XYZ file of C-alpha atoms in Angstrom:
404
model
C 0.578 23.105 -4.849
C -2.880 21.811 -4.071
C -4.954 19.698 -6.397
C -8.690 19.904 -6.881
C -10.222 17.987 -3.997
C -13.733 16.532 -3.740
C -16.001 18.379 -1.343
C -17.963 16.946 1.537
C -21.175 16.376 -0.519
C -19.216 14.414 -3.145
C -17.488 12.316 -0.491
C -20.781 11.603 1.244
C -22.400 10.620 -2.066
C -19.516 8.279 -2.873
C -19.624 6.727 0.611
C -23.391 6.195 0.274
C -23.011 4.500 -3.114
C -20.188 2.301 -1.806
C -22.328 1.251 1.162
C -25.365 0.329 -0.964
C -24.223 -3.303 -1.544
C -24.225 -3.803 2.248
C -28.022 -3.983 2.285
C -28.535 -6.984 -0.054
C -25.328 -8.638 1.193
C -26.473 -8.452 4.817
C -29.960 -9.676 3.911
C -28.614 -12.692 2.006
C -25.478 -13.588 3.983
C -26.182 -12.056 7.364
C -24.618 -8.965 8.934
C -21.166 -10.425 9.619
C -20.658 -12.371 6.392
C -22.283 -9.631 4.307
C -20.039 -6.950 5.784
C -16.950 -9.107 5.245
C -17.903 -9.827 1.638
C -18.487 -6.150 0.786
C -15.342 -4.985 2.583
C -13.300 -7.677 0.836
C -14.620 -6.624 -2.554
C -13.991 -2.925 -1.909
C -10.495 -3.681 -0.607
C -9.638 -5.641 -3.733
C -11.068 -2.892 -5.944
C -8.991 -0.303 -4.095
C -5.833 -2.365 -4.634
C -6.494 -2.660 -8.369
C -7.257 1.067 -8.643
C -4.160 2.055 -6.697
C -1.961 -0.318 -8.706
C -3.198 1.147 -11.984
C -2.678 4.672 -10.643
C 0.909 3.827 -9.714
C 1.578 2.450 -13.199
C 0.347 5.707 -14.734
C 2.403 7.725 -12.251
C 5.506 5.756 -13.228
C 4.840 6.324 -16.929
C 4.441 10.055 -16.292
C 7.667 10.149 -14.257
C 9.562 8.478 -17.105
C 8.244 11.040 -19.580
C 9.074 13.944 -17.259
C 12.569 12.578 -16.732
C 13.154 12.456 -20.487
C 11.763 15.967 -20.999
C 13.841 17.457 -18.191
C 16.974 15.724 -19.412
C 16.448 17.070 -22.939
C 15.530 20.568 -21.740
C 12.046 20.346 -23.266
C 8.927 21.996 -21.753
C 7.090 19.759 -19.341
C 3.543 20.722 -20.307
C 3.732 18.488 -23.385
C 4.209 15.439 -21.163
C 1.159 16.381 -19.110
C -1.282 16.348 -22.039
C -4.148 13.970 -21.061
C -4.181 10.698 -22.926
C -6.706 10.381 -25.714
C -9.615 8.088 -24.953
C -9.846 5.037 -27.170
C -13.346 5.005 -28.661
C -13.106 1.561 -30.196
C -15.019 -1.428 -28.906
C -12.661 -1.893 -25.972
C -12.772 1.825 -25.217
C -16.545 1.814 -24.941
C -16.421 -1.362 -22.829
C -13.907 0.257 -20.494
C -16.031 3.391 -20.203
C -19.116 1.325 -19.435
C -17.220 -0.631 -16.758
C -15.978 2.584 -15.163
C -19.546 3.671 -14.486
C -19.871 0.896 -11.884
C -16.281 0.523 -10.668
C -16.238 0.334 -7.683
C -19.716 1.795 -7.179
C -22.562 3.003 -9.439
C -21.881 6.353 -11.121
C -18.167 6.055 -10.294
C -16.919 7.642 -13.521
C -19.160 10.769 -13.669
C -19.082 11.293 -9.899
C -15.403 10.691 -9.157
C -12.977 9.620 -11.897
C -14.030 12.192 -14.463
C -13.441 15.082 -12.034
C -10.779 13.842 -9.623
C -9.039 11.040 -11.517
C -5.458 10.906 -12.719
C -6.112 12.414 -16.144
C -7.943 15.382 -14.637
C -5.028 15.821 -12.239
C -2.609 15.893 -15.171
C -4.776 18.480 -16.915
C -4.776 20.636 -13.776
C -0.979 20.424 -13.512
C -0.611 21.350 -17.184
C -2.835 24.404 -16.732
C -0.681 25.563 -13.834
C 2.536 25.066 -15.816
C 1.188 26.973 -18.809
C -0.059 29.662 -16.425
C 3.459 30.422 -15.236
C 3.979 28.117 -12.271
C 7.271 26.249 -11.980
C 8.120 22.617 -11.397
C 6.567 22.813 -7.923
C 3.356 21.631 -9.588
C 4.937 18.169 -9.768
C 4.481 17.948 -5.990
C 0.712 18.056 -6.441
C -0.709 15.175 -4.325
C -1.434 12.101 -6.421
C 0.431 13.218 -9.540
C 3.670 11.329 -8.931
C 4.741 8.547 -6.596
C 6.844 9.852 -3.726
C 9.967 7.922 -4.786
C 9.767 9.331 -8.314
C 9.111 12.855 -7.064
C 12.110 12.639 -4.752
C 14.338 11.281 -7.528
C 13.206 13.885 -10.073
C 13.754 16.779 -7.692
C 17.218 15.650 -6.638
C 18.260 14.727 -10.167
C 17.039 18.073 -11.495
C 18.934 19.931 -8.772
C 22.171 18.020 -9.313
C 21.828 17.950 -13.142
C 22.153 14.169 -13.112
C 19.013 13.130 -14.917
C 18.945 9.620 -16.311
C 16.379 8.406 -18.802
C 16.175 5.049 -17.071
C 15.390 6.602 -13.716
C 15.906 4.852 -10.418
C 13.662 1.867 -11.008
C 15.997 -0.651 -9.376
C 15.757 1.115 -6.022
C 12.083 2.104 -6.045
C 10.192 0.435 -3.238
C 6.511 1.094 -4.001
C 6.455 -0.682 -7.423
C 8.248 -3.690 -5.951
C 5.825 -3.806 -3.035
C 2.749 -3.663 -5.270
C 4.223 -6.252 -7.627
C 4.732 -8.687 -4.730
C 1.323 -8.188 -3.127
C -0.537 -10.465 -5.619
C 1.679 -13.372 -4.521
C 0.055 -13.024 -1.101
C -3.453 -12.774 -2.502
C -4.004 -16.529 -3.009
C -3.562 -17.641 0.623
C -5.407 -14.555 1.840
C -8.416 -15.103 -0.440
C -8.566 -18.826 0.348
C -8.357 -18.120 4.080
C -11.151 -15.551 3.869
C -13.330 -17.995 1.923
C -12.698 -20.770 4.460
C -13.503 -18.437 7.350
C -16.730 -17.339 5.659
C -17.796 -20.939 4.925
C -16.995 -21.963 8.502
C -18.975 -19.021 9.859
C -21.909 -19.927 7.609
C -21.773 -23.542 8.788
C -21.508 -22.590 12.466
C -24.414 -20.142 12.251
C -26.919 -22.106 10.139
C -25.934 -25.786 10.131
C -24.198 -26.546 13.417
C -27.232 -25.758 15.656
C -29.237 -28.452 13.878
C -26.355 -30.921 14.104
C -25.991 -30.195 17.828
C -29.713 -30.756 18.361
C -29.553 -34.127 16.604
C -26.561 -35.217 18.700
C -28.335 -34.045 21.863
C -31.429 -36.102 20.981
C -29.209 -39.161 20.482
C -27.491 -38.436 23.804
C -24.031 -38.442 22.185
C -21.484 -35.625 22.529
C -20.171 -33.875 19.468
C -16.675 -34.860 18.279
C -13.968 -32.898 20.115
C -12.625 -31.381 16.893
C -16.053 -30.064 15.979
C -16.507 -28.586 19.452
C -13.117 -26.908 19.227
C -13.878 -25.354 15.833
C -17.275 -24.154 17.039
C -15.707 -22.483 20.088
C -13.077 -20.805 17.924
C -15.738 -19.675 15.490
C -17.868 -18.141 18.221
C -14.867 -16.321 19.624
C -14.011 -15.190 16.119
C -17.509 -13.797 15.648
C -17.051 -11.409 18.578
C -13.480 -10.384 17.751
C -13.330 -10.559 13.965
C -14.742 -7.203 12.948
C -12.854 -5.141 15.593
C -9.602 -6.941 14.769
C -10.135 -6.431 11.034
C -10.908 -2.747 11.596
C -7.744 -2.177 13.646
C -5.552 -4.164 11.242
C -7.000 -2.382 8.209
C -6.479 1.023 9.842
C -2.845 0.226 10.634
C -2.156 -1.117 7.140
C -3.817 1.858 5.446
C -1.810 4.295 7.581
C 1.396 2.424 6.776
C 0.561 2.109 3.071
C -0.202 5.783 2.564
C 3.332 6.922 3.347
C 2.721 8.027 6.933
C 5.456 8.005 9.589
C 3.815 4.932 11.138
C 5.464 2.661 8.599
C 8.907 3.672 9.907
C 8.031 2.196 13.327
C 5.497 -0.576 12.755
C 6.919 -4.068 13.420
C 7.410 -5.939 10.167
C 7.499 -2.740 8.104
C 10.187 -0.859 9.996
C 12.990 -3.062 8.692
C 11.944 -2.268 5.102
C 10.730 1.317 5.006
C 13.155 2.852 7.520
C 16.402 1.809 5.763
C 14.917 2.587 2.362
C 13.872 6.076 3.443
C 17.229 6.731 5.095
C 19.020 5.428 2.014
C 17.148 7.781 -0.325
C 17.967 10.781 1.883
C 21.641 9.832 2.258
C 22.096 9.270 -1.474
C 20.404 12.595 -2.230
C 22.615 14.407 0.286
C 25.727 12.831 -1.220
C 24.750 13.885 -4.730
C 24.076 17.454 -3.572
C 27.312 17.679 -1.590
C 29.124 16.674 -4.771
C 27.769 19.848 -6.429
C 29.242 22.070 -3.695
C 26.252 22.411 -1.362
C 26.780 22.289 2.378
C 25.093 19.713 4.550
C 22.679 22.161 6.181
C 21.812 23.704 2.796
C 21.107 20.250 1.356
C 18.867 19.365 4.282
C 17.007 22.670 3.897
C 16.497 22.112 0.180
C 15.113 18.607 0.751
C 12.775 19.910 3.448
C 11.428 22.645 1.188
C 10.800 20.104 -1.573
C 8.418 18.096 0.591
C 9.424 14.881 -1.153
C 9.790 12.836 2.031
C 7.334 11.849 4.730
C 7.086 12.994 8.337
C 9.833 10.793 9.779
C 12.288 11.774 7.060
C 11.368 15.430 7.538
C 12.100 15.269 11.271
C 15.476 13.661 10.587
C 16.332 16.395 8.098
C 15.395 19.088 10.615
C 17.658 17.507 13.239
C 20.422 17.230 10.643
C 20.111 20.895 9.740
C 20.254 21.907 13.400
C 23.309 19.735 14.077
C 25.120 21.019 10.967
C 24.382 24.642 11.866
C 25.805 24.025 15.339
C 29.103 22.923 13.771
C 28.989 19.163 14.290
C 31.170 17.147 11.893
C 29.099 15.579 9.087
C 29.225 11.976 10.387
C 28.238 13.092 13.888
C 25.490 15.345 12.511
C 24.067 12.432 10.491
C 24.184 10.166 13.548
C 22.549 12.830 15.721
C 19.754 13.140 13.158
C 19.173 9.374 13.156
C 20.103 8.945 9.502
C 23.044 6.642 10.304
C 23.889 4.404 13.247
C 27.147 4.487 15.177
C 28.919 1.929 12.975
C 27.898 3.720 9.773
C 28.967 7.074 11.253
C 32.379 5.636 12.198
C 32.825 4.276 8.665
C 31.847 7.610 7.119
C 34.336 9.336 9.433
C 37.203 7.358 7.926
C 36.375 8.636 4.431
C 36.736 12.354 5.210
C 40.540 12.364 5.191
C 40.642 10.574 1.837
C 38.118 12.964 0.257
C 35.617 10.201 -0.468
C 32.928 11.325 1.966
C 30.365 12.351 -0.674
C 30.918 9.183 -2.706
C 30.708 7.076 0.466
C 27.457 8.804 1.394
C 25.956 7.879 -1.976
C 27.220 4.308 -1.694
C 25.778 3.944 1.808
C 22.428 5.260 0.624
C 22.335 2.833 -2.292
C 23.357 -0.030 -0.006
C 20.543 0.738 2.437
C 17.979 0.838 -0.378
C 19.230 -2.497 -1.722
C 19.058 -3.930 1.815
C 15.433 -2.806 2.110
C 14.535 -4.518 -1.174
C 16.217 -7.763 -0.123
C 14.340 -7.709 3.176
C 11.097 -7.059 1.335
C 11.581 -10.095 -0.916
C 12.537 -12.326 2.021
C 9.573 -11.282 4.118
C 7.080 -11.612 1.296
C 8.445 -15.092 0.533
C 8.166 -16.104 4.193
C 4.672 -14.679 4.617
C 3.484 -16.310 1.393
C 4.880 -19.717 2.362
C 3.630 -19.514 5.940
C 0.245 -18.334 4.689
C -0.056 -21.305 2.335
C 0.790 -23.761 5.136
C -1.628 -22.033 7.504
C -4.370 -22.131 4.884
C -3.811 -25.869 4.474
C -4.108 -26.450 8.212
C -7.229 -24.307 8.509
C -8.889 -25.947 5.491
C -8.116 -29.439 6.759
C -9.353 -28.687 10.275
C -12.533 -27.023 9.045
C -13.337 -29.856 6.625
C -12.823 -32.515 9.287
C -14.859 -30.555 11.833
C -17.736 -30.206 9.365
C -17.797 -33.758 7.993
C -16.974 -35.911 11.035
C -20.427 -35.339 12.589
C -22.075 -36.126 9.258
C -20.100 -39.378 8.971
C -21.108 -40.338 12.503
C -24.775 -39.610 11.769
C -24.663 -41.687 8.597
C -23.079 -44.529 10.561
C -25.840 -44.454 13.172
C -28.624 -44.277 10.623
C -27.207 -47.017 8.362
C -28.165 -50.549 9.578
């Protein structure tokens, strides 16, 4: 089910309006610093927008879960929220006109925002479409969509949902803890670049006239800064592209170092738990894999695993071997699952393994965010101290020479 998508003229207009701040920023700060400042602002705006969208998606998923559990029609949950026209409502509307670019609300949010998406889904439901409208891109987070589809199929809806095992909300909640060292590091880099471009040439000229070499720390920072000038923008572009591809639920996040240990076990765990819950209702393994594939509630890597699982099950492989052949379990997990078949606990063991893998992914996420945040703070301290010393040591030396 496709949602209303902006056309090429709308996208070009939005890109033009987003690029407008580059002109004054580059004139005031220079091309490198101006580009970094604008990209940093737009990146932060995108994070805030995406975080707010996820919160609304989670609220909608909770309402849909309650309605499906009670057997109520879903179109009532999809009624757009009423706009608050009090003082804060008008202030919010005014802010939306320029967030993140001029004319944002009439050009983009009013036509393609979350509330318009809900209205479109409600129209389709009232028009006779089924629950496949919930798979409309942007309406629900992938974890919630997966959980709602499986729970609806197995008649095991829970009003509390699966919040403890959801990865995206945890990830977005932990990102702000990394924002402080990142913002401070960016500010230090920008100040150092400004100093090296505008101030350091004059300092070097003064030292040359006195016939004295610059302090070694200052020379080292200047060399690093010049190297950074030539490599910074390409490195930022490549890193941003990789992070965006990993963030937007592409198969890359299953294989990227640092993300693989979190997203791969979590994705496998969701699929294994869903398969266990469907096997408990009497479905076969190949039928469960087919149903999950048709739902489209998993990304490319999960889809390929399900296709391999379906092929292996159709060829008559035992369930543990079929799961191992698909890449959903490793050899040790397959051997453990094999011991549960004789006791009749295979479906329960499959659910338990899936839940264990999801919990493992969350623990790894917390550990890695804690490590990155701590290491980032220490690195920021070292960079700040080095930059401050490199900037002020020449000034102290000059004052010492000029003071009788």
